[in-house]
Structure formats: C-alpha cells, structure tokens
mmCIF file of C-alpha atoms in Angstrom:
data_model
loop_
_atom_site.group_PDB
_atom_site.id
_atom_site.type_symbol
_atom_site.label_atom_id
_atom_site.label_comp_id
_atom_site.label_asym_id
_atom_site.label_seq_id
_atom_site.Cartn_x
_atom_site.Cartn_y
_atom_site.Cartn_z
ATOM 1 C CA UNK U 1 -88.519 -33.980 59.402
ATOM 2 C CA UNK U 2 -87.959 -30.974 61.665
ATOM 3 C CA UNK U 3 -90.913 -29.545 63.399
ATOM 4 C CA UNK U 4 -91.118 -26.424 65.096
ATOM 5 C CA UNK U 5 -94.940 -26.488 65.453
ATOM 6 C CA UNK U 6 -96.073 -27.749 69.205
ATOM 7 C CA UNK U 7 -99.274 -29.515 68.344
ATOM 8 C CA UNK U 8 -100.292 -29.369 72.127
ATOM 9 C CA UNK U 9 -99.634 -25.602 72.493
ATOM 10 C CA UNK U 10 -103.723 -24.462 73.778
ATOM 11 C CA UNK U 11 -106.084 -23.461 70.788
ATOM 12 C CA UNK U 12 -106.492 -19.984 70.324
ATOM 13 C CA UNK U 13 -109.315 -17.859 69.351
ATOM 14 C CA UNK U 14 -110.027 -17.026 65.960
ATOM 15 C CA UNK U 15 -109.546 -19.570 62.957
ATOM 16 C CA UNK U 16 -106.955 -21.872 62.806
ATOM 17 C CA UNK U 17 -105.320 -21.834 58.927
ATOM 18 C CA UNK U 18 -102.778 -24.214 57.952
ATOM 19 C CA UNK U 19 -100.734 -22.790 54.564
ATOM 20 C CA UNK U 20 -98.894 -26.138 52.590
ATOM 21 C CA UNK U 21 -96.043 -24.235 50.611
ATOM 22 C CA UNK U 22 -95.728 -21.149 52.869
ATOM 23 C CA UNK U 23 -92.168 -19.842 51.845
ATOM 24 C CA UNK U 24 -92.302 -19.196 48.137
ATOM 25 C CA UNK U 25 -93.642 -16.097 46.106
ATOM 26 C CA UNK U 26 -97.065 -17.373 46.822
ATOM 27 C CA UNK U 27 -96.719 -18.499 50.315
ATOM 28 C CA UNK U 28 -95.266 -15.727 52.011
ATOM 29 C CA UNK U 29 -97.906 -13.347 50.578
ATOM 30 C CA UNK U 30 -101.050 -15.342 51.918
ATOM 31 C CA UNK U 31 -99.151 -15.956 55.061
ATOM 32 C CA UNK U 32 -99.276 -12.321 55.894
ATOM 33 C CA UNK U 33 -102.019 -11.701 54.420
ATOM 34 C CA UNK U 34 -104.442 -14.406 56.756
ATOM 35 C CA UNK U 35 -101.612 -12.998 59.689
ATOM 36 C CA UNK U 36 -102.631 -9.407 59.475
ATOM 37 C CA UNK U 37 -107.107 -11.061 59.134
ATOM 38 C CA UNK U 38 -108.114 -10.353 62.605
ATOM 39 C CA UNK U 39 -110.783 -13.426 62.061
ATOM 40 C CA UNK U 40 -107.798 -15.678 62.300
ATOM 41 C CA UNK U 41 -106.593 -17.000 65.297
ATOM 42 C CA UNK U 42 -103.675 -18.768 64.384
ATOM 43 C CA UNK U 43 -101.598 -19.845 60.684
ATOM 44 C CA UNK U 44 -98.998 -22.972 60.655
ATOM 45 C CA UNK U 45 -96.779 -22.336 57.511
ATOM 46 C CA UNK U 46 -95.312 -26.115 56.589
ATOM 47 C CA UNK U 47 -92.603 -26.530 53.438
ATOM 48 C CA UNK U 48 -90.020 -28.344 52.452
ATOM 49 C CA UNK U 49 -87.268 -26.535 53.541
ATOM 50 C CA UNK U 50 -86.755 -25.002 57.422
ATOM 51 C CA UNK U 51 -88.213 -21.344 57.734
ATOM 52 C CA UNK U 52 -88.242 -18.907 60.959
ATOM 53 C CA UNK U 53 -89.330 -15.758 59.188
ATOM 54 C CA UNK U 54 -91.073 -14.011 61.805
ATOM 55 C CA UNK U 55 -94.939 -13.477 60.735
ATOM 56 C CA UNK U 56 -97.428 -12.458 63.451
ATOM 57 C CA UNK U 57 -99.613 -15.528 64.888
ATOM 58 C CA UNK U 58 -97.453 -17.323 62.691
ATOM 59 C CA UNK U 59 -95.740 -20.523 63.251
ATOM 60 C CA UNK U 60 -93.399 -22.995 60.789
ATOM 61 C CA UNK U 61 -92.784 -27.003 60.319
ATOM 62 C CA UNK U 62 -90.954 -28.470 57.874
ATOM 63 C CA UNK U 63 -92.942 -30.871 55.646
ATOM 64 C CA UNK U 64 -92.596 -32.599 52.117
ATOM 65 C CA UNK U 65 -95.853 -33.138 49.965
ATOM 66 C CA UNK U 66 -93.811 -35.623 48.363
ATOM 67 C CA UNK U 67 -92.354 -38.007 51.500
ATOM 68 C CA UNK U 68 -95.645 -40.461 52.350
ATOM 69 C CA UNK U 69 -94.209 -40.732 55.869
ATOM 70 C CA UNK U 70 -94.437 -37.474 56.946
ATOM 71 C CA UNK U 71 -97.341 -36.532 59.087
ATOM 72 C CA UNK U 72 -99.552 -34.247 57.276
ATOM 73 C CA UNK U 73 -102.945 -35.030 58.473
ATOM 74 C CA UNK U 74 -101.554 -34.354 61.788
ATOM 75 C CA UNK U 75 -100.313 -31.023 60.815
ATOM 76 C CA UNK U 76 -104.106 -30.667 59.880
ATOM 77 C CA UNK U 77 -105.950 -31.730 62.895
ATOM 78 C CA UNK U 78 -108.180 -29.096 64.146
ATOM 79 C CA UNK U 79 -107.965 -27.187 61.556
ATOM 80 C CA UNK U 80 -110.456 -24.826 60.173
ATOM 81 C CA UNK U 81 -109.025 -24.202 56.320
ATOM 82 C CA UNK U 82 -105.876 -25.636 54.525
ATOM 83 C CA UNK U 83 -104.218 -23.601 51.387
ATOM 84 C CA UNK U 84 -102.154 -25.925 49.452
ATOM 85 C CA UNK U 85 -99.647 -23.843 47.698
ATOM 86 C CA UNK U 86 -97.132 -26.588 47.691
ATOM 87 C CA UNK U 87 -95.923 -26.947 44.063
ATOM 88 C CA UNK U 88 -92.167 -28.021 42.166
ATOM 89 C CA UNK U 89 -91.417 -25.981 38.857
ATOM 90 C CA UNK U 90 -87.451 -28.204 38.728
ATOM 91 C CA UNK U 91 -86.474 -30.545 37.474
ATOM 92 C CA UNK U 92 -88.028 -29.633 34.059
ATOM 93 C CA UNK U 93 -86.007 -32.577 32.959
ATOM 94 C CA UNK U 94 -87.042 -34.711 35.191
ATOM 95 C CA UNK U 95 -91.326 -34.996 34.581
ATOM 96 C CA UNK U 96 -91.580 -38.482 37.169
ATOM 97 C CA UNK U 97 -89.994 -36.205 39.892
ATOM 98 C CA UNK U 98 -92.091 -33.195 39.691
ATOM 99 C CA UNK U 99 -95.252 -35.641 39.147
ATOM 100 C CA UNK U 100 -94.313 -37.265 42.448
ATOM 101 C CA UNK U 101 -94.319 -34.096 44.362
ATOM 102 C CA UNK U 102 -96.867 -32.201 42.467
ATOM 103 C CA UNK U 103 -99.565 -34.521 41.678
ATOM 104 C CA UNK U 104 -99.305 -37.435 44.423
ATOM 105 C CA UNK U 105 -98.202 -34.784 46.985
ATOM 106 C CA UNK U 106 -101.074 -32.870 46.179
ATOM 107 C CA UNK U 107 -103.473 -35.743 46.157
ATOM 108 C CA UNK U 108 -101.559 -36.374 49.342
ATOM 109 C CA UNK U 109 -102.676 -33.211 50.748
ATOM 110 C CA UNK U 110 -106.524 -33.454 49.910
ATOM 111 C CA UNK U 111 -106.699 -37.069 51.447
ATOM 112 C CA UNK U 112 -104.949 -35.778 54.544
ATOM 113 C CA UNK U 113 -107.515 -32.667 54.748
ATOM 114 C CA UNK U 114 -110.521 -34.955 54.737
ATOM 115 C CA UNK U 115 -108.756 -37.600 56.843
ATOM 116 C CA UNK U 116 -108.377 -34.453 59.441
ATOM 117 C CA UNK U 117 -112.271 -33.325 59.250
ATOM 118 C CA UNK U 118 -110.935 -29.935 57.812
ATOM 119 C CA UNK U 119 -114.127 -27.838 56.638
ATOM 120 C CA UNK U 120 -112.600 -26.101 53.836
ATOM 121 C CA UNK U 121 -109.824 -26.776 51.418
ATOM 122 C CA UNK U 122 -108.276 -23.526 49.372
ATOM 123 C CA UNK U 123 -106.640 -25.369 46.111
ATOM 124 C CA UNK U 124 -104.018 -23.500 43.525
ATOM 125 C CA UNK U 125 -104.661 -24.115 40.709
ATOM 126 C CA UNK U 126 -103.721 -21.911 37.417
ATOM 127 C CA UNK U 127 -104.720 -20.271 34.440
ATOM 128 C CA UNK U 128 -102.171 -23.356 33.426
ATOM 129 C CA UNK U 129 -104.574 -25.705 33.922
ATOM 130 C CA UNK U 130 -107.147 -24.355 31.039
ATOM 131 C CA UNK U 131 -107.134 -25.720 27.768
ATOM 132 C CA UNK U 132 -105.830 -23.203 24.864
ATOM 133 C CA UNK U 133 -108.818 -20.317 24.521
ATOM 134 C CA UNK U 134 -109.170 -16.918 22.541
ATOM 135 C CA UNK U 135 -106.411 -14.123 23.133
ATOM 136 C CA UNK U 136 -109.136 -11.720 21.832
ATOM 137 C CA UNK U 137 -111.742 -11.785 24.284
ATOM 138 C CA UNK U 138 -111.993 -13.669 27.728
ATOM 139 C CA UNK U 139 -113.237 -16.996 29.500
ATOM 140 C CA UNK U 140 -114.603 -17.389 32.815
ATOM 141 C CA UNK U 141 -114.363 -20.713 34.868
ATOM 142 C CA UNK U 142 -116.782 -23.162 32.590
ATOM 143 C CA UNK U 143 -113.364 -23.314 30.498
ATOM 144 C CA UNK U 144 -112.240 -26.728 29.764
ATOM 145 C CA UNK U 145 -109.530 -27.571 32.467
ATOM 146 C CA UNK U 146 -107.468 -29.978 30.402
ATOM 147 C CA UNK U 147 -104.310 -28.107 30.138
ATOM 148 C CA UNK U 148 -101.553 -28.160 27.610
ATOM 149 C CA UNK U 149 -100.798 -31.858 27.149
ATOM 150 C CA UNK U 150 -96.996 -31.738 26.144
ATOM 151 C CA UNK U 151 -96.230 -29.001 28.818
ATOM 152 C CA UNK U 152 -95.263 -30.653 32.353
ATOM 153 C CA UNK U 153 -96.601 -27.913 34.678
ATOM 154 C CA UNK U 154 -99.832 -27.913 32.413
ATOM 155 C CA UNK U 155 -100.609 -31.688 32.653
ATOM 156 C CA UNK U 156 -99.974 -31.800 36.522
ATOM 157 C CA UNK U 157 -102.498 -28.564 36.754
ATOM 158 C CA UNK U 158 -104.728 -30.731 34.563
ATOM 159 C CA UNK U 159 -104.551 -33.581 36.182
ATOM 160 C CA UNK U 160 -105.531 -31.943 40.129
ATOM 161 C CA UNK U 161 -108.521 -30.409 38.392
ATOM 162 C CA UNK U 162 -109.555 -33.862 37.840
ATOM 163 C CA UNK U 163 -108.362 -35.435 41.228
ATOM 164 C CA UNK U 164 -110.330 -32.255 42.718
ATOM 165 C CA UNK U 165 -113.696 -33.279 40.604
ATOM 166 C CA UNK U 166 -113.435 -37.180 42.547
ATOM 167 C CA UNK U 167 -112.547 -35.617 45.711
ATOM 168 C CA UNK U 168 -115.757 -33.267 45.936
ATOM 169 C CA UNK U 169 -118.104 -35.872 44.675
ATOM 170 C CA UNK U 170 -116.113 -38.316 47.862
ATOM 171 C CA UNK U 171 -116.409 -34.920 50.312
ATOM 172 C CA UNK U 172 -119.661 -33.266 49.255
ATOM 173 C CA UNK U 173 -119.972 -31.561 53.173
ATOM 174 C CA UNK U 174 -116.357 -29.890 52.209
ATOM 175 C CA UNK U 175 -115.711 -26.897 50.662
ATOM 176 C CA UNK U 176 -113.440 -27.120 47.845
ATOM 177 C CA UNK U 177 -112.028 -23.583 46.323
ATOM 178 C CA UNK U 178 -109.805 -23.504 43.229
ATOM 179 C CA UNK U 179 -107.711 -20.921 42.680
ATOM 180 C CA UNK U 180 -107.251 -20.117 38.742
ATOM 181 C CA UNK U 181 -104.694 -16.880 38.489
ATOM 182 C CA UNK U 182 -102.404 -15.714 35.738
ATOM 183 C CA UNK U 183 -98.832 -14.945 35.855
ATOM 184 C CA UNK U 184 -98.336 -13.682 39.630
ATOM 185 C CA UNK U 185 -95.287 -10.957 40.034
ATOM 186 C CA UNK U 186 -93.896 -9.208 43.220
ATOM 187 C CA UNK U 187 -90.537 -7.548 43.778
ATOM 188 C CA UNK U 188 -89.112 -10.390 46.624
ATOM 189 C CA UNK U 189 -89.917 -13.527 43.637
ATOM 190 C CA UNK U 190 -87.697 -11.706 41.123
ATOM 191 C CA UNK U 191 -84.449 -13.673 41.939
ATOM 192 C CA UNK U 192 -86.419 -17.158 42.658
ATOM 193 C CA UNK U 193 -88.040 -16.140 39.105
ATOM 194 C CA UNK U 194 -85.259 -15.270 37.692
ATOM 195 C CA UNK U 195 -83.671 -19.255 38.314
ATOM 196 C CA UNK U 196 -86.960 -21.171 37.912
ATOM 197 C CA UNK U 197 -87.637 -19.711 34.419
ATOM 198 C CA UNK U 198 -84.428 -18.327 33.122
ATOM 199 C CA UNK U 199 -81.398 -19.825 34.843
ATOM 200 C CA UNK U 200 -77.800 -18.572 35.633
ATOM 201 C CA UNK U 201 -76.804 -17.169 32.264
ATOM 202 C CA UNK U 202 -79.401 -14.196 32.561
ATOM 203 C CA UNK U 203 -77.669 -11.215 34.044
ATOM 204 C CA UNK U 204 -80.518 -9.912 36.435
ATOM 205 C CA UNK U 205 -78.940 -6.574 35.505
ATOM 206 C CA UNK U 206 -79.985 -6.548 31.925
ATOM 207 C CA UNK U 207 -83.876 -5.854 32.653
ATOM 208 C CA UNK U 208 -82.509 -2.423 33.101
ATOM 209 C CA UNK U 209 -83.983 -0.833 30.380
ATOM 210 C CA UNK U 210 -80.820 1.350 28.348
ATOM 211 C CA UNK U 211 -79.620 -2.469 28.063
ATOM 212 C CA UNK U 212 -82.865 -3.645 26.273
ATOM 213 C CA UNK U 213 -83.263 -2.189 22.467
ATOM 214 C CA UNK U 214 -86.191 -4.649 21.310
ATOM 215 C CA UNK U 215 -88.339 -7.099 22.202
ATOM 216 C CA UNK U 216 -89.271 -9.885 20.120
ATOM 217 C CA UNK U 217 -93.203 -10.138 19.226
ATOM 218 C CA UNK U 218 -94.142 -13.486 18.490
ATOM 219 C CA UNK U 219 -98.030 -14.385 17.683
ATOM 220 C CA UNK U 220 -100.140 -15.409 20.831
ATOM 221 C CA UNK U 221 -97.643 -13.676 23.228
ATOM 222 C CA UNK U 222 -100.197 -12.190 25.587
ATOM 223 C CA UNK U 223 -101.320 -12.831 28.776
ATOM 224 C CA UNK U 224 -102.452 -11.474 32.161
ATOM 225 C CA UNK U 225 -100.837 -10.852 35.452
ATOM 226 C CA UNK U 226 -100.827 -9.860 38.877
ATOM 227 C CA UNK U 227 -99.470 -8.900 41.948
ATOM 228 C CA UNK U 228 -98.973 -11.535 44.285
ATOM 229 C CA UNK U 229 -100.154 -9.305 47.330
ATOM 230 C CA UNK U 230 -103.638 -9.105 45.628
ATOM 231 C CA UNK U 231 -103.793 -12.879 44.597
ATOM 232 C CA UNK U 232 -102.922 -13.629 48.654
ATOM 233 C CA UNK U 233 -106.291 -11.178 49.498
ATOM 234 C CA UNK U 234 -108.697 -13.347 47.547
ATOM 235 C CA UNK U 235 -107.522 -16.769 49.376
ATOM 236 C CA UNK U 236 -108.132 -14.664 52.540
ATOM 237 C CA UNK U 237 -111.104 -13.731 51.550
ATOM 238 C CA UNK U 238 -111.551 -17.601 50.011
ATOM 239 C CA UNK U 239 -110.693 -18.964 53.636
ATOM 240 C CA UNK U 240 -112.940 -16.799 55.282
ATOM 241 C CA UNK U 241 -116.347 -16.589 52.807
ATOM 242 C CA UNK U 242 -119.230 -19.669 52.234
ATOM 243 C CA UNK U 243 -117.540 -19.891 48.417
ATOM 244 C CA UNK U 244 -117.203 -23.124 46.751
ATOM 245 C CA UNK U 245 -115.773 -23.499 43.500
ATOM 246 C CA UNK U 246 -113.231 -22.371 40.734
ATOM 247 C CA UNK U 247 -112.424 -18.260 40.824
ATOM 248 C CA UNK U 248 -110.317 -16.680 37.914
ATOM 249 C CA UNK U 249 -107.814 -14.074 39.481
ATOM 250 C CA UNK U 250 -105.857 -11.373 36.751
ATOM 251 C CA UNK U 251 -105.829 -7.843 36.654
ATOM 252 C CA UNK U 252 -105.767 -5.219 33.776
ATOM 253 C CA UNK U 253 -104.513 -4.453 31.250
ATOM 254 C CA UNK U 254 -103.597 -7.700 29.115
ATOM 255 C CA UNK U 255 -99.732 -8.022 28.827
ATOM 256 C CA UNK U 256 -98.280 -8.328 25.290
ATOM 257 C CA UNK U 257 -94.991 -7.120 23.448
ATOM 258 C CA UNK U 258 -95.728 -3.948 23.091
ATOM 259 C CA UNK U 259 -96.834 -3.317 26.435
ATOM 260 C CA UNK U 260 -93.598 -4.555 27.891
ATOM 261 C CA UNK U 261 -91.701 -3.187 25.281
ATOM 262 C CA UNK U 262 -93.080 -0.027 26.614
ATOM 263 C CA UNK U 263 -91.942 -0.956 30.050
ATOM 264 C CA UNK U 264 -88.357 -1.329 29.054
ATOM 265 C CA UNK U 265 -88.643 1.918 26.916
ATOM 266 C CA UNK U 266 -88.250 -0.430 23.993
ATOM 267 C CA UNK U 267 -89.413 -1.613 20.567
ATOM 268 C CA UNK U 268 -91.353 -4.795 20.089
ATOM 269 C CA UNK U 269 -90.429 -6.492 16.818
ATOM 270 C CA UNK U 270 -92.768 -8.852 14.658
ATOM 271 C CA UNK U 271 -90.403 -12.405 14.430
ATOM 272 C CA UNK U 272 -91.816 -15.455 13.078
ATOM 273 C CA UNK U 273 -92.247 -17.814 15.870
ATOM 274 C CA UNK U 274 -90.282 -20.929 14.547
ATOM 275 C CA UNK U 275 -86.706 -19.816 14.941
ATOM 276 C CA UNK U 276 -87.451 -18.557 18.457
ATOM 277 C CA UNK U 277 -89.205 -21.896 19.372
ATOM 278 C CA UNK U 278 -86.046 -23.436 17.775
ATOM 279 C CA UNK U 279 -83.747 -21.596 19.865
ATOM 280 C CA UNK U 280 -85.337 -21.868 22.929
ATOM 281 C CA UNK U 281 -85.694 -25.914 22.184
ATOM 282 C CA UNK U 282 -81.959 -26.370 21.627
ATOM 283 C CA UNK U 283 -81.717 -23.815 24.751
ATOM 284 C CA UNK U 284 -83.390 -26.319 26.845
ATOM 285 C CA UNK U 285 -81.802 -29.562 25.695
ATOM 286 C CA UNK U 286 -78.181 -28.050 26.263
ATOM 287 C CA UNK U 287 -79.282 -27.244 29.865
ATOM 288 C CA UNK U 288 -78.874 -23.327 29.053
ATOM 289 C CA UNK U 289 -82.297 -22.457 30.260
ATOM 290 C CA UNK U 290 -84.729 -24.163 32.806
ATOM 291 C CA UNK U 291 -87.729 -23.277 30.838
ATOM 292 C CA UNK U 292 -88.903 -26.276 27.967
ATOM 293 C CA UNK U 293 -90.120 -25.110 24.825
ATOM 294 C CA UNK U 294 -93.503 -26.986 25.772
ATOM 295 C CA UNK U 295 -94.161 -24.458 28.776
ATOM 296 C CA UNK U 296 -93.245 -21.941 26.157
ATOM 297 C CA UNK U 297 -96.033 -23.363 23.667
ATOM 298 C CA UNK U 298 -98.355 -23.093 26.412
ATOM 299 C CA UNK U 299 -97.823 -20.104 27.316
ATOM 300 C CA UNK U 300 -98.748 -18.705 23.556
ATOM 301 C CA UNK U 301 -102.092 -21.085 23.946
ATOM 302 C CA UNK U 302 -103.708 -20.040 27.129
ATOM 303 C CA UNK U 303 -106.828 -17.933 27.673
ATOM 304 C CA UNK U 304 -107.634 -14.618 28.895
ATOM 305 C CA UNK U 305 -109.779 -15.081 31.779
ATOM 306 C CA UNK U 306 -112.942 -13.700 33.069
ATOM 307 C CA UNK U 307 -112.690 -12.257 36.726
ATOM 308 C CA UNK U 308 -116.548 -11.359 37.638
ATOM 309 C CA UNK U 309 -116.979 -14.101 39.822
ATOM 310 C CA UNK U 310 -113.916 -13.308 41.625
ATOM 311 C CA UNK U 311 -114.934 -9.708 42.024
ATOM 312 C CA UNK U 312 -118.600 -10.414 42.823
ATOM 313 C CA UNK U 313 -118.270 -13.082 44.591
ATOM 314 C CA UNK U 314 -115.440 -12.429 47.064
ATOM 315 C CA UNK U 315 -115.456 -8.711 46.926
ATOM 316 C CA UNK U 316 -112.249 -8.858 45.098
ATOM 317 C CA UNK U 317 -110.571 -6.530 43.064
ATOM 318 C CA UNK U 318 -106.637 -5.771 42.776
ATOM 319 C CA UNK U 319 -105.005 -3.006 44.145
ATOM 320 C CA UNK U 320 -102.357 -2.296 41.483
ATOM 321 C CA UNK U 321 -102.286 -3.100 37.971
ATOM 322 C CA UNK U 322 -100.875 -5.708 35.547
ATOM 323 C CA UNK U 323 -98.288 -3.031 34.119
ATOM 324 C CA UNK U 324 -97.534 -2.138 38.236
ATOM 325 C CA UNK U 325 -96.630 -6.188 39.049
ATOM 326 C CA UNK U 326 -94.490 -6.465 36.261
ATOM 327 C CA UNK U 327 -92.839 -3.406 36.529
ATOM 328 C CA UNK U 328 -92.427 -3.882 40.174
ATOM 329 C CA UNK U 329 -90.799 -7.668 39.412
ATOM 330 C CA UNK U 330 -88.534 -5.876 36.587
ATOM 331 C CA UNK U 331 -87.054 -3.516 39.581
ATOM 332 C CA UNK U 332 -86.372 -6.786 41.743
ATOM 333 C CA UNK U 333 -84.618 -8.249 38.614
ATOM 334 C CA UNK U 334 -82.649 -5.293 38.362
ATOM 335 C CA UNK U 335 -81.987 -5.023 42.210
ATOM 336 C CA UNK U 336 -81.611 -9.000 42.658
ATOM 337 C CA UNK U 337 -84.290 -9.223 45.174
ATOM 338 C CA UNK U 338 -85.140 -11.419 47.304
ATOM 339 C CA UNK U 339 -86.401 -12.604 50.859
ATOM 340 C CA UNK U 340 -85.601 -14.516 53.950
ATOM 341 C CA UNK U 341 -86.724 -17.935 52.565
ATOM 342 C CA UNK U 342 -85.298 -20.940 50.891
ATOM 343 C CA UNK U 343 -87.572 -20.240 47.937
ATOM 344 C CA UNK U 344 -86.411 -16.524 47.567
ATOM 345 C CA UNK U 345 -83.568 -16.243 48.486
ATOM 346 C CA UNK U 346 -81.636 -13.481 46.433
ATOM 347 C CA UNK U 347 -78.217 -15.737 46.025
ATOM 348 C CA UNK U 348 -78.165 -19.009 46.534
ATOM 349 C CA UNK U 349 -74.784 -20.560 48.400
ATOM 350 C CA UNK U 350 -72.249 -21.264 45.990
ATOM 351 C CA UNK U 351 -74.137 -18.493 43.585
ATOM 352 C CA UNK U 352 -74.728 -18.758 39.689
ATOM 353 C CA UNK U 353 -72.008 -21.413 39.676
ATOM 354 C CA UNK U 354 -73.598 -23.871 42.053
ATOM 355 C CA UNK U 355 -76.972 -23.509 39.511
ATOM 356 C CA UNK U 356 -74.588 -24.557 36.664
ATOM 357 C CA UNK U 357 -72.985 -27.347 38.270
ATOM 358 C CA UNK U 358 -76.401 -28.939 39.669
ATOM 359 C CA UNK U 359 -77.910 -28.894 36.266
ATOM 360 C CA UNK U 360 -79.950 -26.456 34.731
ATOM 361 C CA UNK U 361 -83.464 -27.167 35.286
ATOM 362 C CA UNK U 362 -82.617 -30.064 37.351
ATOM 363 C CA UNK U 363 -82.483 -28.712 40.363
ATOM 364 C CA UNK U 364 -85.690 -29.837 42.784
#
C-alpha cells in the first residue's frame, strides 16, 4: 500500500496518537479534535483509501484492516494510544466480506496494538452492539452486549465486545476503552449517509421540508443521537484520561416520529409496522436500498442509554443537542454535503449512476 507516513521522521513532543479509519464521518472529527489537544504531539490518520486533507500535526498512510500483509503494528510502534474507527457498512449483501474487514480486521488491529507495546487502545463500539432494552427508560453499560443476531452490523459489534473481553484478560497492563454511542450526525456525513443507508434513488433534495407531508410512526422507532464533533471530544478526552472501560455517548432529547416530524414541519402517522417491514424487505432484495430489513429490526430493538459515566467520568457533556445533529445532517442532505475524503465525498465519480451499476449495497 501507499504510505505517506516517514516512520524515521524524529519523535516529537507531546503524545503520539495513531487514528485506524481516519477519513469517514467519525474519523475526520477525532482527527481534529486530538489535532487541535495541545497534549498531543503528533496523530497518523491510516485508511483504506489515499487522504492528504491537511489537519495540523497531522499525517496520512494508506492501510486496510482487512489485507494481513499490510504493516499495521508498524504503523503502531511508539505509539502512545490507537483509536480504531476502521469499520465497512457495504456490502450488506455480502456478510463474509464485511466480517473479514470488520471483525478479523479489527481483531487485526488489537493484536497489532499489543504486538506494538501501545499503552492504551480507544475501541468503537455502538449502541449496536447492546442487546434489545426498554425505549421507556435508559441502560447504562452493564447492558448485555450481544447485539441483534440477524442484523450484520449488530453481530460484528457483538462479536468485538467479546474479542475485547479475551483481549483484556491476555493485556491486563493495557487500557482498553469502548466506545458505545448512538446514531452520530454532522453536516459533511450527509452525502456518505445518504449512500450507506439509503442509496441512489433518494433525492437528497427531498429532506427539504415543503416536500415532506408525513412521516410514518412505526412502534419502537426511537432512538438517540449526536453530533459527531461531541462524540470525537470524549475519545480525546478517552486518549488522554486513566479510564478503562465501556462509556455510553447520546445526547438529549430521545428522537422519535414526532420529533422529526416536527423537524420537517410535518405529521407523524401511526402505520402498522408489517407492511413497512415488507416494503423495505422486498426494497432490499431488489437492490433498491442498501439498508436490510434486519438493521431495520434492530434499530426498533435497541436501548436508550445511560450517559453518567460518560459525563462523570470524562467530564463529558455535548455541546449541541440531538434535535441540533439531526437537523444539522437534514441541511447537508438538502445541500449534498460533503468533504475532502473518499468516505465523504459529496458525488462520487460516475455519480448516482455508478452506485446503480456497482450494486446497491454491494459496494465495499
């Protein structure tokens, strides 16, 4: 792979933090965020794809979780914390694929940190990875961690909890976070959004909201969110505190129908959740949308989740609220923004077209 990092380039002063999945709507956030920590020294952003978007104290290499020849524990030597962000939503039709990238790569990853002698490991994880909880009042991080069996992204989540649990008891002297967020939202990860989850037949347009008469309210739609800006602060603040552990990261208020209906100056209407299940199912199979019913089913089962330990903890709290990320994401849908990354870019070459002809929720 291409490498623009020069391993023998002098060590600077400060902390040395290497970020694994640095371009997406995740990456780029924590990137600036540890860039702009006077504490660190130094960040290496590696992914997949080649990046040069200029980030202070920042530098790129290209680097697949998923390829066991390429060099990651020397990416990691003389490090002081790794973030693994690194994480495939496509090919939803394709479960070995995403398994090999997600799930090896990231087991990849964690041998590779310990094989370097890094001191601290910062792990994403998800509110995915829970088992279904209440909707009526909220859990904190004692939740089960077994996921939603039938839902991809869900078992994979699952699964790392449980790769994480060996890996401490192997590593006690290393200290394992796990980051457990809800649905994270910024204006530059509308467009990359907007293909990961919806596809090429949504016109980003129609979030406007004269276009948008009702929403449908199905039972169990709600859920939490948050900016990713504010997520990126508490792995800074992850990276640079004595915290072990699992931390739960949403903000207020809970998201449901009539909250976004309210957002799209809309009405929210009861429907019984079979037919919409049905249609999203033969959706799916027809290679309409990228999103499988299972995620869907998930989604409807997940928990509400307890953030004290986040906010006592690691001083946390988010700056803006759970109505502010999603409206902000809505205005990127409606302006088709983007950034200068693979990840986000706004269009992708050969446009809505080239997303038909590579397959719907195929695409890696």
């Amino acid at each position: 792979m291409v490498d623009s990092h020069d391993r023998s380039e002098p060590r600077v002063s400060g902390l040395k933090v290497v970020v694994v999945g640095a371009t997406g709507n995740v990456g780029t956030s924590v990137v600036r965020a540890l860039s702009e920590e006077p504490a660190v020294g130094s960040v290496l952003g590696l992914a997949r794809r080649p990046c040069d978007l200029p980030v202070a104290k920042t530098r790129w290499a290209c680097v697949d979780v998923g390829d066991p020849e390429d060099d990651l524990e020397g990416h990691f030597r003389g490090a002081d914390a790794v973030v693994n962000l690194a994480w495939l939503f496509q090919p939803t039709h394709e479960p070995v694929t995403t398994w090999r990238t997600n799930v090896l790569g990231g087991m990849r990853v964690f041998d590779a940190v310990a094989a370097a002698g890094v001191p601290a490991l910062v792990h994403a994880s998800s509110v995915g990875a829970y088992s279904p909880g209440p909707k009526d009042r909220f859990v904190d991080e004692s939740w089960p961690t077994h996921g939603w069996p039938e839902a991809a992204y869900c078992r994979e989540k699952a699964y790392l909890e449980r790769a994480l649990d060996a890996f401490e008891q192997r590593h006690p002297s290393m200290r394992v976070v796990r980051m457990r967020p809800g649905f994270l939202f910024k204006r530059e990860s509308a467009s990359e959004q907007r293909r990961l989850f919806a596809g090429p037949l949504l016109p980003q347009r129609l979030a406007r909201s004269s276009l948008i008469p009702a929403l449908p309210d199905v039972p169990g739609l709600r859920f939490q969110a948050l900016h990713t800006d504010d997520a990126a602060d508490a792995y800074r603040r992850a990276v640079l505190r004595p915290v072990r552990g699992a931390f739960n990261l949403a903000a207020d208020p809970v998201i449901d129908a009539e909250e976004l209906a309210g957002l799209l100056h809309a009405r929210a209407v009861r429907l019984p959740l079979p037919p919409l299940r049905n249609a999203l199912a033969a959706a799916w199979h027809l290679h309409l949308v990228p999103a499988s019913p299972q995620l869907f089913d998930a989604v409807l089962r997940l928990p509400l989740l307890d953030t004290t330990r986040a906010r006592t903890e690691l001083d946390w709290a988010p700056q803006r609220s759970a109505t502010e990320a999603v409206t902000e994401f809505l205005h990127g849908l409606q302006e088709i923004a983007g950034a200068d990354t693979a990840p986000l870019a706004p269009r992708l070459p050969g446009g809505r077209a080239r997303e038909l002809v590579t397959g719907v929720g195929r695409r890696p």
